[in-house]
Amino acid sequence: IGQRINIDKNAPPEVPYWIPYLGSAIAFSVNPLKFYDDNRKKYGDVFTYTMVGRKFTVCLGIEGNNFVFNAKLADVSAEESYKPLTTPVFGKGVVYDCPNHMLMEQKKFVKWGMSNDAFRAYVPEMEEETRQYFQRWNNKTGGRGDLFKAMGELIINTASRTLMGPEIRALMDESVAQLYHDLDDGFQPINMFFEWLPLPSYFRRDNAHVQMRNIFKQVIDERRANNVTDKTDMLQSLLNQTYKDGTPFTDVDACHLMIALLMAGQHTSSTTATWALLHLAQNPHLIKELLDEQKDVLGSLDAPLTFDAMKNMTLLDNVIRETLRLCPPIIMILRKVIRPIAYPGTDYIIPKGNYIAASPIATQVDEQFYKNAKAFDPHRWSAIVEEETGETVDYGFGKIAGGGARNPSLPFGAGRHRCIGESFAYVQLKTVISTFLRMYDLSLTEKGMPGPDFTKMFVQPVLPVEVNYAPRK
Ligand code: HEM
């Protein structure tokens, strides 16, 4: 018998389920978007489903996004939702293993390492990394390449060369890449639910965490011993920071925050790069337009890329914006309810202990906001004037445009937990994509466009992702 245990009459409607404890876990993990769509038709924008003994109240639509992203600190907690997953990987004292006001300050510390001056220095380094990487592909005759693998390796190489510091990049080919993989294996959806299981991957993860921290610590110690002060990378910006109340941000805190940033930027950017190139492979006219744009902006396809020139590559920007609209790597954002909370405009009271979930992809593919919403059309963005209220809100980590949480496209989230890596991600993606396109033409194989794999922490294309490539004359 399908269960519907709704003792509280003001609780939002619940999706019935057949298997106790597991609840809707299977239907949800096969295709969360279909699951949301089907149930939205029955219950409206706000409903609760059970998964592995926990209740999730999803809040769809513009108002749902706004409700979750701007929920009050006294009502909901991001730490309570993400901590079991993130603390063993990142380490203690940072991100979700500290009070929210400390996270807000950590986000401010990080902003120093993402200035325009830093980006000016990063772009030539990223271009060089990309060129060197793709020399490995067959640049005489072309062939078939594993795009997902390439983007994964390239994003970690470019991020470590720039944000993480050259010392980390130098270790990438030997120790860091393997440590990263071990950490990553311990950063899967299953870890949110079964943190107590004695899985071998947890031992590898814990071991990798300690080794990774030691590597960062050694780099910091060497920089201190040599009085290094001329570095523009993020690691340098995290040294000698102090919280407003005088508490020092220690070197170990800096190591943990560096690991967090490595993890936060890796899959998000590498899957976005992969999807973007797949969409381009499917739309050769866009590749031609992008190369024309590069010629227009730089004068020639041989001219080196610069951060300032890339600002004028509007179509390239829009390709990334459109990729993130259709294929955002994060499709569920969670907060745990710590005090019963009323959902505006309804009688619903969401009980303490539930998780509230936002899924901005729902509005991103909604015809109400985007005509022909399922089509990949970067040009649509030149006609969309993003709503500017003029008002700004300071959530504690710097001012951001007000009304942000009601924008139908929110791949970087909104509110106090909004992403701080957006501008870095754009610089990195634009450099990698434009450099790749100058070197190679690409097209889909006979397998066509891969579908999404929802079982991973960050939605990625179903593997393997191969493309045909041919050197550009
Ligand atoms: C937060 C997406 C790249 C660091 C977030 C959130 C989203 C997101 C949706 C909000 C999470 C929430 O509200 O629970 C993305 C996407 C990226 C990307 C789509 C690339 C295409 C990066 C990069 C970095 C980064 C490159 C760092 C180098 C962070 C941090 C937070 C965050 C520190 C804040 C977490 C918090 O305050 O709770 N990101 N991100 N992200 N992201 Fe990103």
XYZ file of C-alpha atoms and ligand atoms in Angstrom:
516
model
C 0.000 0.000 0.000
C 1.404 3.406 -0.925
C 2.116 5.245 2.279
C 1.201 8.794 2.996
C 1.956 9.595 6.585
C 1.004 13.203 6.943
C 0.256 13.661 10.623
C 0.665 17.396 10.468
C -2.252 18.823 8.478
C -0.292 21.957 7.578
C 2.691 20.065 6.232
C 3.067 20.248 2.428
C 1.640 17.292 0.421
C 3.768 14.147 0.461
C 4.666 11.894 -2.439
C 3.472 8.365 -1.545
C 6.045 5.593 -1.519
C 6.113 1.795 -1.348
C 9.409 0.904 0.209
C 9.741 2.179 3.772
C 12.910 4.140 4.566
C 14.128 4.113 0.955
C 11.014 6.061 -0.091
C 11.305 7.675 -3.519
C 15.106 7.253 -3.703
C 15.070 5.066 -6.803
C 12.624 7.135 -8.887
C 14.477 10.272 -7.831
C 17.976 9.079 -8.671
C 16.989 7.658 -12.074
C 15.759 11.060 -13.206
C 15.218 13.782 -10.603
C 13.891 16.224 -13.192
C 11.162 13.859 -14.357
C 10.379 13.022 -10.735
C 9.927 16.728 -9.952
C 7.945 17.356 -13.138
C 5.541 14.444 -12.586
C 4.884 15.323 -8.962
C 4.625 19.024 -9.621
C 1.631 18.263 -11.862
C -0.052 16.462 -8.942
C 0.945 18.580 -5.955
C 2.038 21.996 -7.204
C 5.349 23.759 -6.645
C 5.891 22.618 -3.060
C 5.808 18.972 -1.969
C 7.692 16.549 0.231
C 9.292 13.236 -0.691
C 11.131 10.693 1.417
C 14.595 9.385 0.626
C 16.691 7.133 2.822
C 14.746 8.046 5.948
C 14.865 11.800 5.334
C 12.175 14.171 4.165
C 12.910 16.657 1.433
C 10.490 19.480 0.668
C 11.226 20.731 -2.802
C 10.280 24.329 -3.559
C 10.021 24.867 -7.317
C 9.586 27.951 -9.482
C 10.875 31.479 -9.009
C 9.243 31.792 -5.587
C 10.597 28.404 -4.519
C 14.139 29.442 -5.461
C 13.759 32.698 -3.600
C 12.352 30.926 -0.536
C 15.293 28.510 -0.256
C 18.117 30.860 -1.222
C 16.938 33.692 1.010
C 15.708 31.610 3.963
C 16.724 33.054 7.311
C 19.702 31.724 9.243
C 17.454 31.173 12.261
C 15.190 28.890 10.197
C 17.521 26.796 8.063
C 21.083 25.546 8.024
C 23.346 24.690 5.098
C 25.950 23.254 7.501
C 23.500 20.666 8.828
C 22.800 19.547 5.261
C 26.295 19.333 3.827
C 28.613 18.722 6.778
C 28.699 14.872 6.731
C 29.753 15.032 3.102
C 32.165 17.928 3.188
C 33.996 17.960 6.531
C 35.918 14.679 6.030
C 37.043 15.925 2.603
C 37.770 19.621 3.305
C 38.806 19.268 6.957
C 37.738 21.004 10.135
C 37.139 24.665 10.863
C 36.130 25.833 7.382
C 33.054 26.123 5.129
C 30.351 23.967 6.787
C 32.413 22.990 9.818
C 32.138 26.421 11.425
C 29.413 28.972 12.195
C 27.965 30.712 9.135
C 29.491 34.114 9.957
C 32.945 32.534 9.733
C 32.145 31.067 6.310
C 31.058 34.542 5.167
C 34.445 35.904 6.246
C 36.275 33.026 4.572
C 34.459 33.902 1.344
C 35.760 37.458 1.706
C 39.337 36.227 2.230
C 39.022 34.221 -0.975
C 37.758 37.179 -3.007
C 41.179 38.765 -2.706
C 42.626 35.960 -4.822
C 40.048 36.480 -7.588
C 40.752 40.077 -8.578
C 41.009 41.330 -12.161
C 44.762 41.729 -11.680
C 45.017 38.083 -10.676
C 42.933 37.097 -13.729
C 45.243 39.122 -16.010
C 48.116 36.980 -14.800
C 46.132 33.729 -14.998
C 44.940 33.901 -18.632
C 48.363 33.423 -20.366
C 49.168 30.621 -17.909
C 45.884 28.880 -18.621
C 46.350 29.295 -22.369
C 49.805 27.732 -22.133
C 48.498 24.811 -20.048
C 45.740 24.196 -22.594
C 48.112 24.278 -25.570
C 50.552 21.945 -23.865
C 47.778 19.570 -22.897
C 46.343 19.256 -26.402
C 49.784 18.725 -27.958
C 49.223 15.197 -26.629
C 46.309 14.751 -28.995
C 47.184 13.817 -32.557
C 47.856 17.193 -34.119
C 48.843 15.708 -37.499
C 45.776 13.757 -38.496
C 43.282 14.176 -35.656
C 41.246 11.285 -34.308
C 38.915 10.500 -31.449
C 39.460 12.035 -28.051
C 38.018 11.460 -24.594
C 36.610 14.916 -23.960
C 35.468 14.319 -20.387
C 38.881 13.022 -19.319
C 40.631 15.888 -21.099
C 38.477 18.558 -19.489
C 38.880 16.981 -16.035
C 42.676 16.986 -16.341
C 42.846 20.408 -17.900
C 40.625 22.097 -15.325
C 42.681 20.708 -12.462
C 45.940 21.667 -14.212
C 44.819 25.231 -14.928
C 43.284 25.730 -11.469
C 46.359 24.387 -9.720
C 48.753 26.449 -11.860
C 46.820 29.648 -11.054
C 44.612 29.579 -7.936
C 46.395 26.849 -6.041
C 49.919 28.011 -6.818
C 52.740 26.792 -9.077
C 54.136 24.491 -6.369
C 50.903 22.483 -6.393
C 50.891 22.391 -10.203
C 54.433 21.000 -10.147
C 53.232 18.098 -7.990
C 50.098 17.476 -10.030
C 51.462 14.804 -12.313
C 52.834 12.702 -9.478
C 50.994 12.854 -6.179
C 48.234 15.479 -6.235
C 46.134 14.003 -9.062
C 45.841 10.636 -7.267
C 45.055 12.306 -3.941
C 42.421 14.364 -5.670
C 40.821 11.172 -7.042
C 40.754 9.558 -3.616
C 39.147 12.663 -2.125
C 36.674 12.767 -4.960
C 35.638 9.144 -4.432
C 34.666 10.156 -0.917
C 32.574 13.043 -2.241
C 29.569 11.149 -3.629
C 25.833 11.432 -2.864
C 25.945 8.165 -0.911
C 28.240 9.822 1.655
C 25.446 12.170 2.668
C 23.361 9.255 3.828
C 25.801 6.584 4.989
C 28.601 8.498 6.628
C 28.932 5.741 9.267
C 29.577 2.850 6.845
C 33.140 1.439 6.976
C 33.672 1.792 3.217
C 37.228 1.319 1.863
C 36.773 4.567 -0.080
C 36.353 6.408 3.258
C 39.759 5.191 4.444
C 41.345 6.289 1.191
C 39.541 9.625 1.431
C 40.754 10.240 5.013
C 44.289 9.301 4.119
C 44.203 11.553 1.035
C 42.888 14.437 3.123
C 45.835 14.242 5.506
C 48.363 14.014 2.678
C 46.797 16.859 0.734
C 46.777 19.081 3.810
C 50.435 18.263 4.393
C 51.302 19.266 0.825
C 49.617 22.662 1.194
C 51.202 23.088 4.626
C 54.648 22.370 3.256
C 54.163 24.963 0.496
C 53.051 27.526 3.076
C 56.008 26.731 5.346
C 58.435 27.128 2.438
C 56.873 30.420 1.381
C 57.119 31.688 4.944
C 60.722 30.506 5.311
C 61.671 32.305 2.063
C 59.633 35.440 2.841
C 57.658 35.044 -0.388
C 55.218 37.958 -0.813
C 55.013 38.506 -4.577
C 52.538 35.720 -5.423
C 49.038 36.648 -6.669
C 47.471 33.227 -6.122
C 44.746 32.295 -3.695
C 47.002 30.464 -1.301
C 48.980 33.657 -0.716
C 45.784 35.650 -0.177
C 44.745 33.275 2.613
C 47.914 33.705 4.656
C 47.872 36.108 7.599
C 44.110 36.603 7.575
C 42.235 37.332 10.798
C 38.524 37.115 11.560
C 36.809 40.368 12.570
C 36.649 39.253 16.195
C 40.430 38.812 16.248
C 40.472 35.008 15.863
C 43.386 34.099 13.585
C 42.755 32.177 10.378
C 45.489 29.595 10.806
C 47.705 27.980 8.176
C 45.839 24.709 8.715
C 42.544 26.572 8.085
C 44.124 27.902 4.871
C 45.055 24.339 3.813
C 41.492 23.156 4.455
C 39.951 26.047 2.564
C 42.273 25.385 -0.377
C 41.078 21.763 -0.514
C 37.463 23.014 -0.381
C 38.078 25.384 -3.292
C 39.772 22.678 -5.315
C 36.758 20.417 -4.857
C 34.174 23.209 -5.400
C 35.638 24.273 -8.730
C 36.692 20.975 -10.258
C 33.629 19.010 -11.379
C 31.475 22.087 -11.738
C 33.843 23.619 -14.286
C 35.010 20.432 -16.004
C 31.473 19.194 -16.679
C 30.504 22.671 -17.919
C 33.487 22.697 -20.304
C 32.534 19.226 -21.559
C 28.867 20.109 -22.121
C 29.789 23.389 -23.802
C 32.111 21.671 -26.284
C 29.559 18.919 -26.929
C 26.926 21.530 -27.747
C 29.381 23.280 -30.049
C 30.220 19.982 -31.752
C 26.515 19.612 -32.402
C 26.256 23.176 -33.767
C 29.217 23.754 -36.153
C 27.879 27.182 -37.185
C 28.542 28.362 -33.624
C 32.169 27.224 -33.801
C 32.603 29.337 -36.906
C 30.963 32.328 -35.235
C 33.196 31.926 -32.180
C 36.336 31.891 -34.316
C 35.105 34.987 -36.151
C 34.546 36.664 -32.803
C 38.109 35.852 -31.753
C 39.457 37.273 -35.012
C 37.364 40.420 -34.550
C 38.474 40.960 -30.978
C 42.142 39.961 -31.255
C 42.902 40.749 -34.891
C 44.112 37.213 -35.618
C 43.710 33.658 -34.384
C 47.424 33.552 -33.528
C 47.325 36.500 -31.151
C 47.638 35.522 -27.491
C 44.515 35.669 -25.366
C 44.248 38.316 -22.703
C 41.773 38.812 -19.892
C 40.817 42.273 -21.168
C 40.248 41.088 -24.739
C 38.145 38.171 -23.548
C 35.742 40.558 -21.869
C 34.637 41.535 -25.398
C 33.937 37.951 -26.463
C 30.213 38.152 -25.879
C 29.224 35.068 -27.823
C 31.739 32.979 -25.895
C 30.223 34.311 -22.664
C 26.774 33.445 -23.923
C 27.822 29.910 -24.894
C 28.820 29.322 -21.272
C 25.686 31.024 -19.930
C 23.514 28.884 -22.185
C 25.397 25.692 -21.241
C 24.831 26.438 -17.567
C 21.145 27.141 -18.212
C 20.570 23.762 -19.868
C 23.178 21.626 -18.080
C 23.881 23.082 -14.650
C 26.181 20.752 -12.690
C 24.298 21.398 -9.432
C 20.593 20.619 -9.653
C 19.683 20.464 -5.985
C 20.529 22.917 -3.241
C 19.700 21.897 0.307
C 19.092 23.524 3.663
C 17.993 21.680 6.810
C 14.983 23.186 8.610
C 15.926 23.966 12.207
C 12.696 25.794 13.128
C 9.241 25.144 11.551
C 8.945 27.519 8.649
C 5.856 28.846 6.828
C 5.822 28.800 3.035
C 4.548 32.203 1.849
C 1.185 32.347 0.076
C 0.085 28.897 1.358
C -1.000 27.291 4.654
C 2.059 25.074 4.624
C 4.347 24.867 7.604
C 7.492 22.907 6.749
C 8.424 20.862 9.824
C 11.721 21.050 11.651
C 14.033 18.242 10.512
C 12.937 18.336 6.855
C 15.357 19.535 4.209
C 14.176 22.246 1.872
C 15.470 21.831 -1.673
C 15.762 24.329 -4.517
C 16.195 23.117 -8.063
C 16.903 26.159 -10.244
C 17.136 23.991 -13.353
C 13.318 23.786 -13.232
C 12.945 27.482 -14.099
C 15.954 27.350 -16.422
C 14.180 24.953 -18.793
C 10.695 26.420 -18.368
C 8.971 27.770 -21.519
C 7.424 30.463 -19.356
C 10.869 32.098 -19.129
C 12.781 30.829 -22.164
C 11.181 30.407 -25.579
C 12.040 27.052 -27.115
C 13.607 26.317 -23.745
C 15.093 22.909 -24.587
C 17.111 24.278 -27.533
C 20.771 25.312 -27.186
C 20.759 28.878 -28.435
C 23.444 31.151 -26.955
C 22.139 34.044 -29.057
C 19.017 34.174 -26.918
C 21.131 35.899 -24.258
C 21.903 38.912 -26.423
C 18.170 39.622 -26.408
C 17.690 39.009 -22.694
C 18.354 42.052 -20.600
C 19.018 40.720 -17.132
C 16.731 42.338 -14.623
C 18.638 45.034 -12.760
C 16.953 46.358 -9.679
C 19.826 48.692 -8.897
C 19.536 47.547 -5.304
C 22.402 45.545 -3.764
C 22.354 43.194 -0.813
C 25.266 42.409 1.456
C 25.020 38.896 2.825
C 28.283 39.271 4.665
C 30.711 38.324 1.920
C 30.390 41.379 -0.323
C 27.588 43.147 -2.154
C 25.595 41.298 -4.777
C 22.775 42.488 -7.034
C 19.426 42.560 -5.226
C 16.474 40.490 -6.388
C 19.039 37.921 -7.547
C 17.136 34.936 -6.211
C 14.164 35.685 -8.498
C 16.253 35.447 -11.669
C 14.987 32.366 -13.601
C 18.574 31.274 -14.322
C 20.607 30.611 -11.168
C 23.386 28.079 -11.907
C 25.601 29.746 -9.277
C 22.866 29.938 -6.630
C 21.857 33.132 -4.804
C 21.856 34.652 -1.356
C 24.457 34.194 1.343
C 25.728 30.868 -0.023
C 26.084 32.130 -3.567
C 29.122 30.921 -5.482
C 32.266 33.051 -5.233
C 33.951 31.175 -8.083
C 31.740 32.426 -10.931
C 34.153 34.942 -12.431
C 37.106 32.568 -12.096
C 35.061 29.801 -13.738
C 34.166 32.101 -16.663
C 37.808 33.121 -17.172
C 38.962 29.513 -17.032
C 36.197 28.165 -19.301
C 36.600 30.950 -21.844
C 40.359 30.404 -22.028
C 40.134 26.631 -22.326
C 37.296 26.617 -24.882
C 38.723 29.336 -27.123
C 42.230 27.815 -27.078
C 40.865 24.367 -27.878
C 38.796 25.706 -30.793
C 41.838 27.454 -32.255
C 43.707 24.155 -32.259
C 41.035 21.703 -33.346
C 37.735 21.420 -35.107
C 35.398 18.974 -33.444
C 32.261 16.983 -34.184
C 30.080 14.395 -32.479
C 30.691 10.691 -33.115
C 27.973 8.388 -34.474
C 26.762 7.983 -30.873
C 25.510 11.568 -30.932
C 24.910 13.710 -27.874
C 25.207 11.849 -24.540
C 22.418 12.170 -21.983
C 22.868 13.312 -18.371
C 24.005 10.980 -15.564
C 22.144 12.042 -12.414
C 23.750 9.536 -10.054
C 26.859 11.650 -9.548
C 27.266 14.519 -7.104
C 27.526 16.887 -10.055
C 25.435 16.016 -13.098
C 27.720 14.925 -15.926
C 27.284 13.382 -19.389
C 26.931 9.595 -19.487
C 30.444 8.224 -20.047
C 32.395 7.677 -22.190
C 32.284 11.051 -23.926
C 34.250 10.814 -27.148
C 34.428 13.406 -29.906
C 36.026 13.470 -33.343
C 38.690 16.128 -33.668
C 40.761 17.413 -36.559
C 43.694 19.838 -36.403
C 42.857 23.299 -37.667
C 45.076 24.434 -40.506
C 28.710 27.877 -4.024
C 27.867 26.482 -8.610
C 32.610 27.062 -9.653
C 33.494 27.941 -4.964
C 28.077 27.456 -5.173
C 26.656 27.233 -5.303
C 26.427 26.840 -6.585
C 27.698 26.813 -7.279
C 25.067 26.485 -7.190
C 25.605 27.444 -4.200
C 25.522 26.265 -3.243
C 24.438 26.423 -2.198
O 23.733 27.439 -2.156
O 24.269 25.489 -1.387
C 29.089 26.543 -9.287
C 29.241 26.331 -10.725
C 30.574 26.502 -11.013
C 31.248 26.814 -9.765
C 28.108 25.997 -11.679
C 31.328 26.422 -12.332
C 30.788 26.393 -13.519
C 33.252 27.361 -8.480
C 34.670 27.640 -8.369
C 34.923 27.876 -7.034
C 33.655 27.759 -6.317
C 35.651 27.678 -9.539
C 36.222 28.238 -6.354
C 37.367 28.363 -6.899
C 32.280 28.027 -4.321
C 32.128 28.408 -2.926
C 30.749 28.409 -2.656
C 30.081 28.013 -3.897
C 33.257 28.736 -1.937
C 30.071 28.873 -1.382
C 29.458 27.828 -0.558
C 28.593 28.446 0.531
O 28.628 29.643 0.810
O 27.868 27.658 1.138
N 28.700 27.197 -6.394
N 30.311 26.822 -8.750
N 32.668 27.443 -7.229
N 31.037 27.811 -4.871
Fe 30.673 27.412 -6.819
